[in-house]
């Protein structure tokens, strides 16, 4: 009862339900069904009707009772503070977002939003202070840097302003802060992001130097502290104050009243809390927003005039302008329902405009009213769309590990009865990213896991959402498990099949990432059969008896097929939305288009099977036993079991890979002959037997044997991947072979796997740079002792002088193979010996030489007429304005960026762009390239460019202006987007026009390959639109049924189907 100073404080913390008014124009009338021998098509004769529906849904933001006005100008904003009296941050994710509404909390962080806090120069102005160190007049370091320490490990653009402690962890000059992956076990950010030292620690996860102290600044030695605060100085985006003028009923009911919101209409001291228009006539008011605002909706509350209940606004129009005198552009014409008899509090209504608009002035025009006149209790502009209760459409996915047969796509295919779902081979921590069809609001994840099993339930996990280009941990987590342990967004529960996770609503979400840390299986693997991403009207854990009750209440995305038929006839007239035609004996041109969209009705949830999910592959006519393709575990002395019990016996036995049963007793009680070390090709072909082989998956990949330089550099190290070679606590994260000698290692994949490639990372042995694998051979077998079949003999380039991170290499085998054991043989090496940082088998093809399809884009600034979409439309000749061929430009607001999204994850090593075509300036000449891999944009490495005078620093390139630019870099795989940063041009205002951008994967990065970029582009298949037209003519009997008659007509149906798809053309010659 002490929470909040008063009820308004509480109300301001709570999302308020608002009424959403949606105006929908639909077409309805007589329905005619045409049935052919293969299809039934429904054609509606159209009558256009308009329906206005009012529903109540939660808003995404909480409207405050009073608007606080702030002036323009910079200010110091606290973005992070840590007082160890409140303990430590639990995870690096929590360190980005903690107690965001309470700056005075012991643990406070809004670092997740740091990207929006650059100053007018596009850089960060930081101040890191230590309040306890009062012996210093200014207990802070103050500086500027251009890199974002939440996202970037390389610190750039450092300029010191006032340094009380001028040294960093290494004893060198303090150079700012950066993201510190080597120290993620200790903190998120520190002053030495490339090492494990972690002074000036931000996002601290463990104590140092005492039971309640953490690393502070660096003096002659490191200083331990209990408190620290990080500030950033920038200009907050603010407008105001909002001013309003307009027509009033009298001095009590002025338009100023509608700028604040109350729960009830009041008149206190002869002053009302709402606006009333003059009696029975039209009225207007004009708002000055204080600056240009972009918005797509309005939020308002109607009136009923207290107990009089004699007034309400009915129809109104809304206009916008850049000046108070116009000209005015209409953006809305709508009608509200009669609110005179509604009860207090009247609903808050969120209404979408006809289009998103940018303006400083808004004019409200009252057109008609209910009763004696109109009025409003509240009015405001907002930049958001209503959040419907819905389940969101998942379009694709990525995962940390691909377990054969358990691909992540199976977790959103709607199939709960067939063996399948997402699994990760027990390789924890694991993750799956589920991409949505568009930015959405979301507050719930439901998943079904370990269905009909005693184990393999995911029981240790966390949830993140992708907003912009950053994954953020969800907050306010709840779960349908009373015994759950919740730390931040991480949840640990007792295993259960149906899991519902609710959290504070997130908006503009484009993907959801689920981290899997463990399960109730002995190997920590789980099977997540189906995942649902939802926005619900309530997070109450008692709402719905179980998750299926919830799912039955929510519209679920399904595949919708729309059939459009154009008909010709002599007796029956059918009017469609576009044509009126007559049906006779010939029906022509039927086009069917299938698209995937959310349904408008709620289908019932799929029934969950009560039988056991199949966990074994059934192979007939095979008898595997000792000496014939297997080794016996049990024999006839074992008890007799049913088939289900026999499967359980094998599942419970760690050695068991399968079992044999008599075919005649398959479903009865009989002996359970358990087998291990199965090689199915060597088993006996006997028709009286059936072999059941345990499905691939749950077991971890294990090292059977291997040669190593020392225990520090064990073979097990190469089963996981890092960005850099490290040795921490006398344990390395990479494998080294014995010095100057050949070596082998053998991996047990855990079961029979089919694969056609390997993925690996070579070594260079940290700063020593004295080792690398050169030639190696790869062999496979069904048993750990062989026989071995060679599947690869190849050589790697010398990586000793390459820079971190060393490239991930994908190498195709000589042939696709199926095996349980893999042997790696080191034949020769560079320097003192060989090694690998990472090794894995994959079932995918090598990366083709191709140009990748760009599907959409985002940009830091939208220059009218020079939208980023024009940089991949294939048009190199159209002038947007005199002297400027169309393309992407950024209004000279540098630094600028454009993000180009691809149609699927791809391999890429080249960007080509054409800029400032036919101009003496406006060539982009200062830029860098990043690629989106997973949820992180990474700077490319090994950059080369077709300009001899270029300056290259990391991925940033500065050149003399030229029209055709080719940037080559080390191949990146699984890339879903490319980001080009623009820092300047050869124009006086630093603006440039990039007319066309091409994203490619080439077979060579040699800068001499091709006379110019057009020669290269002519060698590479380019994505283009392909149209295929097929005409089929058939004769059949057609039945036409209307509401009153059924007519049978023998018809000839000529069907023409035109399909347009975007694919690489087949006519472009490939490079030699």
CSV table of C-alpha atoms in Angstrom, one decimal, residues 725 734-738 740-741 760-766 768-776 795-802 806 809 824 826-837:
chain,number,residue,atom,x,y,z
A,725,UNK,CA,42.9,-17.9,-29.4
A,734,UNK,CA,42.4,-24.5,-29.4
A,735,UNK,CA,44.2,-27.7,-30.2
A,736,UNK,CA,47.9,-28.0,-31.0
A,737,UNK,CA,49.6,-31.2,-32.3
A,738,UNK,CA,52.9,-32.5,-30.9
A,740,UNK,CA,57.1,-31.1,-35.7
A,741,UNK,CA,55.3,-34.4,-36.1
A,760,UNK,CA,37.2,-25.5,-39.5
A,761,UNK,CA,39.4,-22.7,-38.2
A,762,UNK,CA,43.1,-23.0,-38.5
A,763,UNK,CA,45.6,-21.7,-35.8
A,764,UNK,CA,48.5,-19.4,-35.5
A,765,UNK,CA,49.3,-19.9,-31.8
A,766,UNK,CA,48.4,-16.5,-30.4
A,768,UNK,CA,53.8,-16.6,-31.2
A,769,UNK,CA,52.4,-17.0,-34.8
A,770,UNK,CA,54.6,-20.1,-35.2
A,771,UNK,CA,52.1,-22.9,-36.1
A,772,UNK,CA,49.4,-23.7,-38.6
A,773,UNK,CA,48.0,-26.9,-40.2
A,774,UNK,CA,49.0,-27.3,-43.9
A,775,UNK,CA,48.0,-30.7,-45.4
A,776,UNK,CA,45.6,-33.0,-43.8
A,795,UNK,CA,45.9,-28.3,-47.9
A,796,UNK,CA,45.2,-25.0,-46.0
A,797,UNK,CA,47.0,-21.7,-46.6
A,798,UNK,CA,49.5,-20.4,-44.1
A,799,UNK,CA,47.6,-18.7,-41.3
A,800,UNK,CA,50.5,-17.7,-39.1
A,801,UNK,CA,50.5,-14.0,-40.2
A,802,UNK,CA,46.7,-13.7,-40.5
A,806,UNK,CA,40.9,-16.3,-38.2
A,809,UNK,CA,36.6,-22.3,-43.7
A,824,UNK,CA,41.6,-36.3,-38.9
A,826,UNK,CA,47.7,-34.1,-39.9
A,827,UNK,CA,50.2,-34.7,-42.8
A,828,UNK,CA,52.2,-31.4,-42.9
A,829,UNK,CA,52.3,-28.1,-41.1
A,830,UNK,CA,53.5,-24.5,-41.3
A,831,UNK,CA,56.2,-23.6,-38.7
A,832,UNK,CA,56.6,-25.8,-35.6
A,833,UNK,CA,53.5,-27.9,-35.9
A,834,UNK,CA,49.8,-28.1,-36.7
A,835,UNK,CA,46.6,-27.4,-34.8
A,836,UNK,CA,43.0,-26.3,-35.2
A,837,UNK,CA,40.9,-23.8,-33.3
